[in-house]
Amino acid sequence: MAWKFGRPGTASDLSASANATLALLLGAITSALILLDAVWGYAGHFDIDVRSYAIIAALLLPTVCGAIFYSRFRPDPLISATCAGAAFLLAFSPSCAVLSYLLSTVAGPRIDGLLAQIDHAMGFDWVALMNLAADHVTINALLKLSYVSVMPQIMLLSFILGWSGRTANLYGLCLAIAAGALICVLVWAAYPSFGAFSIFDLPPATAAKLGLALDGNYGRDLVALLKNGPGLITPLELRGVVGFPSFHTVQALVLIWYARKLPFLRWIALALNIAVVIATPIHGGHHLIDVFGGIFVALAAIAAADWIVNAVRRSHYEKRFYKPAGAIGEVPALQ
């Protein structure tokens, strides 16, 4: 008996042709982004660590080959979709980060002051929140762990969705992450911001107790990046530059949505990613309004991703099960 990926008897919830179409779409998105980075980086004479990016490309090769092999030569939609999702997520993140660095050289006026004023109008005091977090060491440490768990969560969830045959949700997850990231980066390029930690200084005693994932020094480095340019662009030192809208919030809500049909795990994802949203102003140094911006972007990204997956599903269902009518009076018949 041939070994099957996932539970015995598990089947993909998409047809093989729909899986292939969505895998090609992910590949097209990533290829277009990498090409844009390469052309802009070369034309603009940016200092890019080509060697390190070549190593990343080499590490991606097994997942790309796996997606192709299990799509064309030994068809297994579950393995193919899982490999395609892994390849996409591993390639998209660094290429989108490079794009954000390139966009920093043409970005519009910084709006952190305006965002801080909006927070103040809503009654939000970032420094007071940080003082509160410093007084609750254990809770703050748990929030930090949740904040840094987002990327591992995405990779794990993509594998579980593929393993369980939920390939529609796997492709939805990837497309929502891509749409959310691109919206956030483009909004940021027009109106750059880096968060509350780039304009407020914490009392030394408070800062010493927080053990932040991202601190005030990080915020000042981002302000300098916008002023002086990115310098060496390398995957070894890439920084998340987007303040508004909060991409961490986008990722957290996308994770909650695409884990919602997984028994037991959905509650873990819900609790963990609510903690991510709470941690975002603390360990991400964000304004509160950044979180609300991230919520709107997440809703738009999820809606767009699900629309694309459902459109592909319907298109391939019709091609698979229906024939054109023949003679007059003959109706399309199910195959």
Short mmCIF file of C-alpha atoms in Angstrom, two decimals:
data_model
loop_
_atom_site.label_atom_id
_atom_site.label_comp_id
_atom_site.label_asym_id
_atom_site.label_seq_id
_atom_site.Cartn_x
_atom_site.Cartn_y
_atom_site.Cartn_z
CA MET A 1 0.00 0.00 0.00
CA ALA A 2 1.37 3.41 -0.95
CA TRP A 3 2.18 5.74 1.89
CA LYS A 4 -0.26 8.63 2.13
CA PHE A 5 0.42 12.07 3.55
CA GLY A 6 -1.85 13.00 6.45
CA ARG A 7 -4.43 10.77 8.08
CA PRO A 8 -5.32 7.51 6.29
CA GLY A 9 -7.91 8.28 3.63
CA THR A 10 -7.42 12.04 3.88
CA ALA A 11 -8.25 13.82 0.62
CA SER A 12 -7.72 17.40 -0.47
CA ASP A 13 -10.80 19.62 -0.31
CA LEU A 14 -9.76 21.08 -3.69
CA SER A 15 -9.43 19.30 -7.01
CA ALA A 16 -5.94 18.58 -8.31
CA SER A 17 -6.34 21.23 -11.02
CA ALA A 18 -7.51 23.85 -8.49
CA ASN A 19 -4.54 23.02 -6.26
CA ALA A 20 -2.20 23.43 -9.24
CA THR A 21 -3.75 26.77 -10.23
CA LEU A 22 -3.42 28.20 -6.72
CA ALA A 23 0.15 26.91 -6.39
CA LEU A 24 1.00 28.64 -9.67
CA LEU A 25 -0.60 31.84 -8.36
CA LEU A 26 1.58 31.75 -5.24
CA GLY A 27 4.60 31.16 -7.44
CA ALA A 28 3.66 34.07 -9.70
CA ILE A 29 3.26 36.44 -6.74
CA THR A 30 6.62 35.48 -5.29
CA SER A 31 8.40 35.57 -8.66
CA ALA A 32 7.00 39.04 -9.44
CA LEU A 33 8.10 40.35 -6.06
CA ILE A 34 11.60 38.89 -6.35
CA LEU A 35 11.93 40.28 -9.89
CA LEU A 36 10.83 43.74 -8.70
CA ASP A 37 13.37 43.63 -5.86
CA ALA A 38 16.15 42.48 -8.18
CA VAL A 39 15.50 45.08 -10.89
CA TRP A 40 15.02 47.95 -8.45
CA GLY A 41 18.01 46.89 -6.37
CA TYR A 42 20.27 46.65 -9.43
CA ALA A 43 19.02 49.85 -11.09
CA GLY A 44 19.22 51.79 -7.84
CA HIS A 45 22.70 50.48 -6.98
CA PHE A 46 21.57 49.28 -3.56
CA ASP A 47 24.00 47.34 -1.40
CA ILE A 48 22.34 43.91 -1.27
CA ASP A 49 23.82 40.80 0.34
CA VAL A 50 23.36 38.65 -2.77
CA ARG A 51 25.27 35.70 -1.31
CA SER A 52 22.96 35.34 1.68
CA TYR A 53 19.86 35.60 -0.50
CA ALA A 54 21.32 32.95 -2.81
CA ILE A 55 21.66 30.65 0.20
CA ILE A 56 17.98 31.22 1.03
CA ALA A 57 17.08 30.37 -2.58
CA ALA A 58 19.07 27.15 -2.33
CA LEU A 59 17.29 26.22 0.90
CA LEU A 60 13.94 26.82 -0.84
CA LEU A 61 14.78 24.46 -3.67
CA PRO A 62 13.62 21.22 -1.95
CA THR A 63 10.16 22.66 -1.22
CA VAL A 64 9.78 23.98 -4.78
CA CYS A 65 10.89 20.65 -6.24
CA GLY A 66 8.55 18.81 -3.87
CA ALA A 67 5.59 20.92 -4.99
CA ILE A 68 6.35 20.26 -8.66
CA PHE A 69 7.13 16.55 -8.24
CA TYR A 70 3.96 15.76 -6.26
CA SER A 71 1.85 17.84 -8.62
CA ARG A 72 3.05 16.45 -11.97
CA PHE A 73 5.01 13.22 -11.58
CA ARG A 74 3.52 11.47 -8.56
CA PRO A 75 0.26 13.32 -7.94
CA ASP A 76 -0.48 13.87 -4.27
CA PRO A 77 -2.34 17.17 -3.74
CA LEU A 78 -1.68 17.22 0.01
CA ILE A 79 2.10 16.98 -0.24
CA SER A 80 2.19 19.28 -3.26
CA ALA A 81 0.08 21.95 -1.54
CA THR A 82 2.08 21.72 1.68
CA CYS A 83 5.36 22.12 -0.20
CA ALA A 84 3.94 25.01 -2.26
CA GLY A 85 2.75 26.78 0.89
CA ALA A 86 6.09 26.31 2.65
CA ALA A 87 8.03 27.55 -0.38
CA PHE A 88 5.79 30.58 -0.68
CA LEU A 89 6.01 31.58 2.98
CA LEU A 90 9.78 31.10 3.10
CA ALA A 91 10.32 33.16 -0.06
CA PHE A 92 7.66 35.84 0.39
CA SER A 93 8.75 37.10 3.80
CA PRO A 94 12.33 38.14 2.89
CA SER A 95 11.34 39.46 -0.54
CA CYS A 96 8.58 41.63 0.95
CA ALA A 97 11.02 42.88 3.61
CA VAL A 98 13.47 43.87 0.87
CA LEU A 99 10.66 45.73 -0.90
CA SER A 100 9.92 47.71 2.28
CA TYR A 101 13.59 48.73 2.47
CA LEU A 102 13.59 49.84 -1.16
CA LEU A 103 10.35 51.78 -0.63
CA SER A 104 11.92 53.62 2.31
CA THR A 105 13.92 55.63 -0.22
CA VAL A 106 10.75 57.02 -1.85
CA ALA A 107 8.48 57.10 1.21
CA GLY A 108 6.22 60.01 1.98
CA PRO A 109 6.13 62.21 5.11
CA ARG A 110 6.36 60.44 8.46
CA ILE A 111 3.08 60.48 10.45
CA ASP A 112 4.04 59.21 13.93
CA GLY A 113 3.12 62.56 15.48
CA LEU A 114 -0.36 62.42 13.98
CA LEU A 115 -0.86 58.83 15.10
CA ALA A 116 0.22 59.73 18.64
CA GLN A 117 -2.34 62.54 18.64
CA ILE A 118 -5.08 60.11 17.56
CA ASP A 119 -4.07 57.76 20.39
CA HIS A 120 -4.23 60.65 22.84
CA ALA A 121 -7.71 61.62 21.56
CA MET A 122 -8.83 58.03 22.21
CA GLY A 123 -7.50 58.25 25.78
CA PHE A 124 -4.57 55.89 25.17
CA ASP A 125 -1.30 56.60 26.99
CA TRP A 126 1.53 54.41 25.65
CA VAL A 127 3.99 55.28 28.43
CA ALA A 128 1.40 54.42 31.09
CA LEU A 129 0.79 51.07 29.38
CA MET A 130 4.51 50.33 29.42
CA ASN A 131 4.72 51.21 33.14
CA LEU A 132 1.81 48.82 33.77
CA ALA A 133 3.53 46.05 31.80
CA ALA A 134 6.75 46.58 33.77
CA ASP A 135 4.82 46.00 37.00
CA HIS A 136 3.56 42.59 35.83
CA VAL A 137 6.71 40.71 34.91
CA THR A 138 5.20 37.25 34.32
CA ILE A 139 2.32 38.47 32.17
CA ASN A 140 4.69 40.67 30.20
CA ALA A 141 7.03 37.72 29.57
CA LEU A 142 4.11 35.62 28.29
CA LEU A 143 3.05 38.45 26.00
CA LYS A 144 6.58 38.60 24.61
CA LEU A 145 6.53 34.88 23.86
CA SER A 146 3.22 35.24 22.05
CA TYR A 147 4.52 38.20 20.04
CA VAL A 148 7.58 36.37 18.73
CA SER A 149 5.56 33.21 18.00
CA VAL A 150 3.78 34.57 14.93
CA MET A 151 6.08 33.33 12.17
CA PRO A 152 6.49 29.83 13.70
CA GLN A 153 2.70 29.73 14.08
CA ILE A 154 2.20 30.51 10.40
CA MET A 155 4.60 27.80 9.27
CA LEU A 156 3.08 25.25 11.67
CA LEU A 157 -0.49 26.08 10.69
CA SER A 158 0.35 25.81 6.99
CA PHE A 159 1.73 22.32 7.59
CA ILE A 160 -1.29 21.23 9.66
CA LEU A 161 -3.74 22.53 7.05
CA GLY A 162 -1.93 20.61 4.33
CA TRP A 163 -1.60 17.46 6.45
CA SER A 164 -5.32 17.48 7.24
CA GLY A 165 -6.40 18.00 3.63
CA ARG A 166 -7.63 21.57 4.16
CA THR A 167 -5.74 22.86 1.15
CA ALA A 168 -8.32 25.59 0.45
CA ASN A 169 -7.53 27.11 3.84
CA LEU A 170 -3.81 26.57 3.28
CA TYR A 171 -3.90 28.61 0.08
CA GLY A 172 -6.22 31.13 1.75
CA LEU A 173 -3.71 31.54 4.58
CA CYS A 174 -0.86 32.20 2.14
CA LEU A 175 -2.86 34.60 -0.01
CA ALA A 176 -4.17 36.52 3.02
CA ILE A 177 -0.64 36.90 4.41
CA ALA A 178 0.53 38.16 0.99
CA ALA A 179 -2.37 40.59 0.56
CA GLY A 180 -2.06 41.88 4.12
CA ALA A 181 1.69 42.38 3.83
CA LEU A 182 1.49 44.22 0.51
CA ILE A 183 -1.32 46.50 1.73
CA CYS A 184 0.62 47.32 4.89
CA VAL A 185 3.85 48.02 3.00
CA LEU A 186 2.17 50.24 0.40
CA VAL A 187 0.23 52.24 3.02
CA TRP A 188 3.45 52.60 5.00
CA ALA A 189 5.37 53.78 1.93
CA ALA A 190 2.85 56.57 1.37
CA TYR A 191 2.70 57.56 5.06
CA PRO A 192 5.61 55.99 6.96
CA SER A 193 5.52 55.50 10.71
CA PHE A 194 7.49 53.41 13.18
CA GLY A 195 5.36 53.35 16.30
CA ALA A 196 5.16 54.96 19.71
CA PHE A 197 8.63 53.76 20.71
CA SER A 198 10.11 56.00 18.01
CA ILE A 199 8.83 59.19 19.64
CA PHE A 200 8.42 58.45 23.38
CA ASP A 201 11.27 57.76 25.80
CA LEU A 202 10.61 55.37 28.67
CA PRO A 203 11.94 55.94 32.18
CA PRO A 204 15.17 53.90 32.56
CA ALA A 205 13.73 51.88 35.45
CA THR A 206 10.72 50.90 33.34
CA ALA A 207 12.79 50.01 30.28
CA ALA A 208 15.11 47.84 32.38
CA LYS A 209 12.25 45.67 33.66
CA LEU A 210 10.43 45.16 30.36
CA GLY A 211 12.78 42.93 28.37
CA LEU A 212 11.13 44.11 25.16
CA ALA A 213 11.17 42.23 21.88
CA LEU A 214 11.69 45.64 20.21
CA ASP A 215 12.89 48.63 22.22
CA GLY A 216 13.47 52.36 21.84
CA ASN A 217 16.89 51.84 20.27
CA TYR A 218 15.20 49.82 17.54
CA GLY A 219 12.74 52.66 16.98
CA ARG A 220 15.55 55.20 16.66
CA ASP A 221 17.36 52.93 14.20
CA LEU A 222 14.24 52.87 12.02
CA VAL A 223 14.00 56.66 12.05
CA ALA A 224 17.65 56.81 10.97
CA LEU A 225 16.95 54.27 8.20
CA LEU A 226 14.22 56.51 6.78
CA LYS A 227 16.55 59.51 6.88
CA ASN A 228 19.80 57.93 5.70
CA GLY A 229 18.67 54.98 3.55
CA PRO A 230 18.79 51.24 4.22
CA GLY A 231 22.54 50.67 3.85
CA LEU A 232 23.37 46.98 3.48
CA ILE A 233 20.21 44.97 2.81
CA THR A 234 20.80 41.50 4.20
CA PRO A 235 18.48 38.78 5.55
CA LEU A 236 20.80 38.54 8.54
CA GLU A 237 19.69 41.96 9.83
CA LEU A 238 16.29 42.66 8.28
CA ARG A 239 14.00 44.75 10.48
CA GLY A 240 10.25 45.07 10.34
CA VAL A 241 9.84 48.73 9.41
CA VAL A 242 6.05 49.10 9.13
CA GLY A 243 4.30 50.91 11.95
CA PHE A 244 0.82 51.69 10.63
CA PRO A 245 -1.01 49.41 9.88
CA SER A 246 0.31 46.78 12.27
CA PHE A 247 1.30 43.69 10.27
CA HIS A 248 1.57 41.65 13.48
CA THR A 249 -2.12 42.34 14.05
CA VAL A 250 -2.87 41.26 10.48
CA GLN A 251 -0.97 38.00 10.95
CA ALA A 252 -2.65 37.28 14.29
CA LEU A 253 -6.17 37.68 12.88
CA VAL A 254 -5.32 35.66 9.76
CA LEU A 255 -4.07 32.85 12.01
CA ILE A 256 -7.28 32.91 14.05
CA TRP A 257 -9.42 32.79 10.90
CA TYR A 258 -7.67 29.92 9.17
CA ALA A 259 -7.34 27.85 12.34
CA ARG A 260 -11.03 28.20 13.18
CA LYS A 261 -12.09 24.80 11.77
CA LEU A 262 -9.35 22.79 13.46
CA PRO A 263 -10.71 21.05 16.57
CA PHE A 264 -8.89 21.99 19.79
CA LEU A 265 -6.17 23.93 17.94
CA ARG A 266 -8.60 26.73 17.13
CA TRP A 267 -8.89 27.61 20.83
CA ILE A 268 -5.12 27.64 21.24
CA ALA A 269 -4.80 29.85 18.15
CA LEU A 270 -7.54 32.15 19.44
CA ALA A 271 -6.00 32.62 22.88
CA LEU A 272 -2.43 32.90 21.61
CA ASN A 273 -3.24 35.46 18.94
CA ILE A 274 -5.45 37.58 21.15
CA ALA A 275 -2.31 37.79 23.28
CA VAL A 276 -0.34 38.80 20.15
CA VAL A 277 -2.74 41.70 19.53
CA ILE A 278 -2.49 42.80 23.17
CA ALA A 279 1.32 42.53 23.01
CA THR A 280 1.63 44.57 19.82
CA PRO A 281 1.73 48.06 21.43
CA ILE A 282 4.08 46.73 24.14
CA HIS A 283 6.58 44.47 22.41
CA GLY A 284 6.12 45.93 18.94
CA GLY A 285 6.24 49.50 20.18
CA HIS A 286 3.11 50.36 18.19
CA HIS A 287 0.58 53.13 18.54
CA LEU A 288 -2.86 51.80 19.45
CA ILE A 289 -4.25 53.10 16.16
CA ASP A 290 -1.76 50.84 14.36
CA VAL A 291 -3.67 47.86 15.78
CA PHE A 292 -7.01 49.16 14.51
CA GLY A 293 -5.43 49.73 11.10
CA GLY A 294 -4.17 46.15 11.15
CA ILE A 295 -7.69 44.88 11.92
CA PHE A 296 -9.13 46.59 8.84
CA VAL A 297 -6.29 45.32 6.64
CA ALA A 298 -6.76 41.77 7.96
CA LEU A 299 -10.48 41.82 7.14
CA ALA A 300 -9.75 43.03 3.61
CA ALA A 301 -6.94 40.51 3.10
CA ILE A 302 -9.01 37.56 4.33
CA ALA A 303 -11.99 38.58 2.17
CA ALA A 304 -9.77 38.88 -0.92
CA ALA A 305 -7.98 35.58 -0.26
CA ASP A 306 -11.19 33.62 0.31
CA TRP A 307 -12.76 35.16 -2.80
CA ILE A 308 -9.79 34.05 -4.92
CA VAL A 309 -9.78 30.50 -3.51
CA ASN A 310 -13.55 30.13 -3.96
CA ALA A 311 -13.41 31.53 -7.50
CA VAL A 312 -10.72 29.00 -8.44
CA ARG A 313 -12.66 26.20 -6.72
CA ARG A 314 -15.86 27.03 -8.64
CA SER A 315 -14.02 27.38 -11.95
CA HIS A 316 -12.35 23.98 -11.69
CA TYR A 317 -15.50 22.30 -10.33
CA GLU A 318 -17.42 23.41 -13.40
CA LYS A 319 -14.66 22.27 -15.74
CA ARG A 320 -14.47 18.89 -14.02
CA PHE A 321 -18.12 17.96 -13.66
CA TYR A 322 -19.95 19.64 -16.52
CA LYS A 323 -19.89 19.22 -20.29
CA PRO A 324 -21.24 21.67 -22.87
CA ALA A 325 -24.73 20.82 -24.12
CA GLY A 326 -24.77 18.76 -27.30
CA ALA A 327 -27.89 18.40 -29.39
CA ILE A 328 -30.89 20.65 -28.97
CA GLY A 329 -32.67 19.80 -25.77
CA GLU A 330 -29.66 18.00 -24.28
CA VAL A 331 -28.64 19.29 -20.87
CA PRO A 332 -25.11 19.26 -19.41
CA ALA A 333 -24.55 15.96 -17.62
CA LEU A 334 -22.51 15.18 -14.56
CA GLN A 335 -19.51 13.00 -15.40
#
